[in-house]
Amino acid sequence: MVSEISKVYEPKQIEDKWYKYWIEHRLFNAKKEEGKKPFTIVIPPPNVTGSLHMGHALNNTLQDIAIRFKSMQGFNTLWVPGTDHGGIATQNVVEKQLISNGKTRHDLGREKFIERMWQWRKETGDNILKQLEKLGCSLDLERTRFTLDEVCSRSVMIAFVGLYKRGLIYRGKRLVNWCPRCNTALADIEVEHEEELGKLWHIQYPLIEEKEVKYIVVATTRPETMLGDTAVAVHPEDKRYKKLIGKKIKLPLIGREIPIISDEAVDPTFGTGAVKVTPAHDPTDFDIGARHKLSQIVVIDYKGKMTVDAGPYAGLDRYAARKKVLEDLETKKLLLETTNHPHSIGHCYRCNTVIEPLVSEQWFLKVEDISKRAMEVVEEGKIKFYPKSWEKPYLSWLENLRDWCISRQIWWGHRIPVYYCKSNEQEAGDKIEGKENKKAESCPPIVSYEVPTACPKCGGTKIEQDPDVLDTWFSSALWPFSVFGWPKTENEFFTSDLHYFYPTSVLVTGHEILYLWVARMVQMGLEFMGDVPFREVFIHGIVRDKFGKKMSKSLGNVIDPLVVIDKYGADALRFSLTQSAAPGKDMQLSDDSFVGARNFTNKLWNASRFVFMNMKNMSWEREFIMAVWPLELADQWILSEYRILVKQATDAYNAYDMDTAARLIYDFFWSKYCDWYIEISKIRLNGEDENKKRAVLSVLSEILSGVLKLAHPIMPFITEELWQALTDITGKVEQNIPSILKSAWPEANQDKIDQNAIKNIELIQGIVTSVRTVRSEMNVPPGKGIEVLISVSSCNNKDVLTAHIDYLKILMKAENIIIGEGLSRPEQSAVAVTGETEIFIPLKDLIDPEKEKQRLTKELGIAVADEEFCKKRMENMEFVARAPQKEIEKIQNRLNEDKAKIEKLNENLKKLE
């Protein structure tokens, strides 16, 4: 297929070609194969609102690496793609479009608005999957699912009904997290807490008919909610307030009488130790109120405005009410003091609006029992985390979990399959506006995944469906089995694919959705499938910029992966992401990351081209190409290093330690294969002995083929191109295999590792490196032949070096080499020491000592002057106090470099004495 490769690697010319080839040959498509072990991944479905960002690029690169690796190991691999309807986020996008035209969703009505949503989804919904193709993702696109498609929607309805019938879903009036912007309830985990510097206000609450104590002082961060206070609470053991427990207080500004109660939930060290209790607007207060049977007075409504129960503040925005309340307290001399107070503020995870805890009637899922089971499977080792450190946060979250609020007051999503008979109902209030829903007592709710035509109790046909939709994460929790068509029928749950591909093998995800998604999938998998949804969980970090900041459009530090692909190629992007992706840890990226990765792709290309050019003029039989023996020391060494690489890289891939695999491949190929073995191979390649040429080319091609396979999961495009070119030239092994993806993963016999060969090449490398360093430091022209004297301390080393003197000559560019024991140092020579070996390089005819002294002395003077400048800057306290940290670090780095340079220049001047 590939007979020639161009001089320069051009990613754009090969990426589209090979992705099209993979799709046309259905290399990503999987079907059930009895006797062949499956390896399955379901994609964390990106929102249909999304476009490819670096987080997606990282997550999907890591998934693709796992799939390609297992495919080459012989597994029947399947990677299921899909998208999430992204309830709140997606509805917000379309609502903003309506607002720009002066309309709201209510102007269209629910039915027309949903039509508009589907039209938008049709136009843009799968864009991100198309972008993943540019990344090279081996998705089985024929299996693409959407959380609102017919298959997944049916799964959601059946799951809801099943959970309801088991008594796990209930409707109740509870305190929930309410977003006034999105006008919906949120689950606890959908609230993002941000540390902010707020205020702590100390307010006097007057006691009624108390002569000794006139006031009790409470401290609060939300004075506007005091209008809904129904008690003041103290800790039962707080000696300051024991005599006041049971006394009455007149609520400032409102005049309502409220009690002083005791409760162990009160932190006596917070503020004054006395806290206001507002059951309708604080989670802790809600629990205290339930224990003490306190009334719930709602003073903030669903739009963030004060209600009629807020008295004179009714109609004000919550923050305007806060300002007015504080002014009135000040006027009445009830505001004692105000202090700065850092505290955590909850924000909506979609629009960043500060959430409001409000009492609302919602649908909840009981989680106590299903959470215990989700913990047990991890504790028993049925699910393994990579890295293992993420087990503890997972278990801790489940241990403290409260019932999940699964209803949302939006229109885009899975509408709750609960129906109400309105035939005998006198009044139907709108719960969003805070009114009660008064349903006929004689007709209970109808819970059904099919739309009822009549009430089963009274036969009435006036039936309305619950207006709420389910939390987006409810459908996502079913994803590992809903994508396979669960359930097959109402009475038969398992489809053929479910039997074969479930449980899936690994879930690859960022730690930010460990609770939102991972834990919930485990809960639902155990509940409906009786088994875990995946055997392993690979947790990766978040992509940050080079300064460690999270990428965001507002900060202007976003790196667009599609721009990187266009500039450097998909393989360079994938490699740079992989080598930085230490398991579970956040990573920092900059343009330098991609430049380094691009350089590696060029190295891979150029080295391969070198091998191909030398191979193409020789005939290669189909049998095993390494047929010419014996092998030289360099061959035995590189084959041993390769065998070590295969073992270490395979272990790293198996442990989802992708960054280690990337670094191992990079170090081996660049340093050992290219910098050393290829250079040594030129001795035979430039010679006349055809058998020696064939031997070295056999080793070069065999290892190149192996490295291409090891690198393929990370860099699929370039490795496919080069592997195809190599097999075209050799016409060898692995016939009728359409792609490197379907070739066999490298195996290497660890018993054949030759430690003596490694030791002997390391001896040669140490000497060569020392001589190269001297040449560089003493400014010896690169092409100038030199004489080298090597004084060894053992007969064995002498024999090794003497036997491979041709290696030393070509690598050191030496015209003459003398090897012996106890050699004397010639006059005017540089000295280097490696291990127990001394190396002398006569400089008399290579350089003019006086001119070199003058050059080094001049460089020394410049370095000393710069060192003095940097010292003065760092000793200037005004500069250190005012200069940006980046500038200070720059000066400190210059100072360190100057010191090292001065030390080295002085050493080199001594060598010339």
Coordinates of N, CA and C in Angstrom, one line a residue, residues 9 11 568 571-576 578-579 592-608 645 653 659 661-675 704 707-708 710-712 714-716 718-719 722:
Y9 N 7.6 14.7 7.0 CA 6.4 14.2 7.6 C 5.3 15.3 7.5
P11 N 1.5 15.6 8.5 CA 0.3 14.9 9.1 C -0.9 15.0 8.3
Y568 N 0.2 20.9 14.3 CA 1.3 19.9 14.6 C 0.9 18.5 14.2
D571 N -1.2 13.1 16.0 CA -0.3 12.3 16.8 C 0.6 13.1 17.8
A572 N 1.0 14.3 17.4 CA 1.7 15.1 18.3 C 0.9 15.6 19.4
L573 N -0.4 15.9 19.2 CA -1.3 16.3 20.3 C -1.5 15.1 21.2
R574 N -1.8 13.9 20.7 CA -2.0 12.7 21.5 C -0.8 12.4 22.3
F575 N 0.4 12.5 21.7 CA 1.6 12.1 22.4 C 1.9 13.1 23.6
S576 N 1.7 14.4 23.3 CA 2.0 15.4 24.3 C 1.0 15.3 25.5
T578 N -0.5 12.4 26.4 CA -0.3 11.2 27.0 C 0.9 11.2 27.9
Q579 N 2.0 11.8 27.5 CA 3.2 11.8 28.3 C 3.1 12.7 29.5
D592 N 5.0 24.6 24.0 CA 6.3 23.8 24.0 C 6.0 22.3 24.1
S593 N 4.9 21.9 24.7 CA 4.6 20.5 24.9 C 4.4 19.9 23.5
F594 N 3.7 20.7 22.6 CA 3.3 20.2 21.3 C 4.5 20.2 20.3
V595 N 5.4 21.2 20.5 CA 6.6 21.3 19.7 C 7.5 20.1 20.0
G596 N 7.7 19.7 21.2 CA 8.5 18.6 21.6 C 7.9 17.3 21.0
A597 N 6.6 17.2 21.1 CA 5.9 16.0 20.5 C 6.0 15.9 19.0
R598 N 5.9 17.1 18.4 CA 6.1 17.2 16.9 C 7.5 16.8 16.5
N599 N 8.5 17.2 17.3 CA 9.8 16.8 17.0 C 10.0 15.3 17.1
F600 N 9.3 14.7 18.0 CA 9.4 13.2 18.1 C 8.8 12.5 16.9
T601 N 7.6 13.0 16.4 CA 7.1 12.4 15.2 C 8.0 12.6 14.1
N602 N 8.7 13.7 14.0 CA 9.7 13.9 12.9 C 10.8 12.9 13.0
K603 N 11.3 12.7 14.3 CA 12.4 11.7 14.5 C 11.9 10.3 14.1
L604 N 10.7 10.0 14.4 CA 10.2 8.6 14.1 C 10.2 8.5 12.6
W605 N 9.7 9.5 11.9 CA 9.6 9.5 10.5 C 11.0 9.4 9.8
N606 N 11.9 10.3 10.2 CA 13.2 10.3 9.6 C 14.0 9.1 9.8
A607 N 13.9 8.5 11.0 CA 14.7 7.3 11.3 C 14.1 6.2 10.5
S608 N 12.8 6.1 10.4 CA 12.2 5.0 9.6 C 12.6 5.2 8.1
L645 N 12.2 -3.0 27.0 CA 11.2 -2.0 26.6 C 9.8 -2.7 26.5
Y653 N 1.0 -0.1 30.1 CA -0.3 0.0 29.4 C -1.3 -0.8 30.2
D659 N 1.4 7.6 30.7 CA 2.5 8.5 30.6 C 3.9 7.8 30.6
A661 N 4.4 4.7 29.7 CA 4.6 4.0 28.4 C 5.1 5.0 27.3
A662 N 4.6 6.2 27.3 CA 5.0 7.2 26.3 C 6.5 7.5 26.5
R663 N 6.9 7.8 27.7 CA 8.2 8.1 28.0 C 9.2 7.0 27.7
L664 N 8.8 5.8 28.0 CA 9.7 4.6 27.8 C 10.0 4.5 26.3
I665 N 8.9 4.6 25.5 CA 9.0 4.5 24.0 C 9.9 5.6 23.5
Y666 N 9.6 6.9 24.0 CA 10.4 8.0 23.5 C 11.9 7.8 23.8
D667 N 12.2 7.5 25.1 CA 13.6 7.4 25.5 C 14.3 6.3 24.7
F668 N 13.7 5.2 24.5 CA 14.3 4.1 23.8 C 14.6 4.5 22.4
F669 N 13.5 4.9 21.7 CA 13.7 5.2 20.3 C 14.6 6.3 20.0
W670 N 14.5 7.4 20.7 CA 15.4 8.6 20.4 C 16.8 8.3 20.9
S671 N 17.0 7.9 22.1 CA 18.3 7.8 22.7 C 19.0 6.6 22.3
K672 N 18.4 5.4 22.4 CA 19.1 4.2 22.2 C 19.1 3.8 20.7
Y673 N 17.9 3.8 20.1 CA 17.8 3.3 18.7 C 18.4 4.3 17.8
C674 N 18.1 5.5 17.9 CA 18.5 6.5 16.9 C 20.0 7.0 17.2
D675 N 20.1 7.6 18.4 CA 21.4 8.2 18.7 C 22.6 7.2 18.8
L704 N 12.2 -1.7 14.6 CA 11.4 -0.6 14.2 C 9.9 -1.1 14.1
V707 N 8.7 -1.2 17.7 CA 8.4 0.1 18.3 C 7.2 0.8 17.7
L708 N 7.0 0.6 16.4 CA 5.8 1.2 15.8 C 4.5 0.6 16.4
L710 N 4.3 -0.7 19.5 CA 4.3 -0.2 20.9 C 3.7 1.2 20.9
A711 N 4.1 2.0 19.9 CA 3.7 3.4 19.9 C 2.3 3.6 19.3
H712 N 1.8 2.6 18.6 CA 0.5 2.7 17.8 C -0.6 3.2 18.7
I714 N -0.8 5.2 21.0 CA -0.6 6.6 21.3 C -0.6 7.4 20.1
M715 N 0.0 6.9 19.0 CA 0.2 7.7 17.8 C -0.2 6.8 16.6
P716 N -1.5 6.7 16.4 CA -2.0 5.8 15.4 C -1.8 6.1 14.0
I718 N 0.8 8.0 12.3 CA 2.1 7.9 11.7 C 2.6 6.5 11.8
T719 N 2.2 5.7 12.8 CA 2.6 4.4 13.0 C 2.0 3.5 11.9
L722 N 3.9 4.2 8.6 CA 5.3 3.6 8.6 C 5.2 2.1 8.6

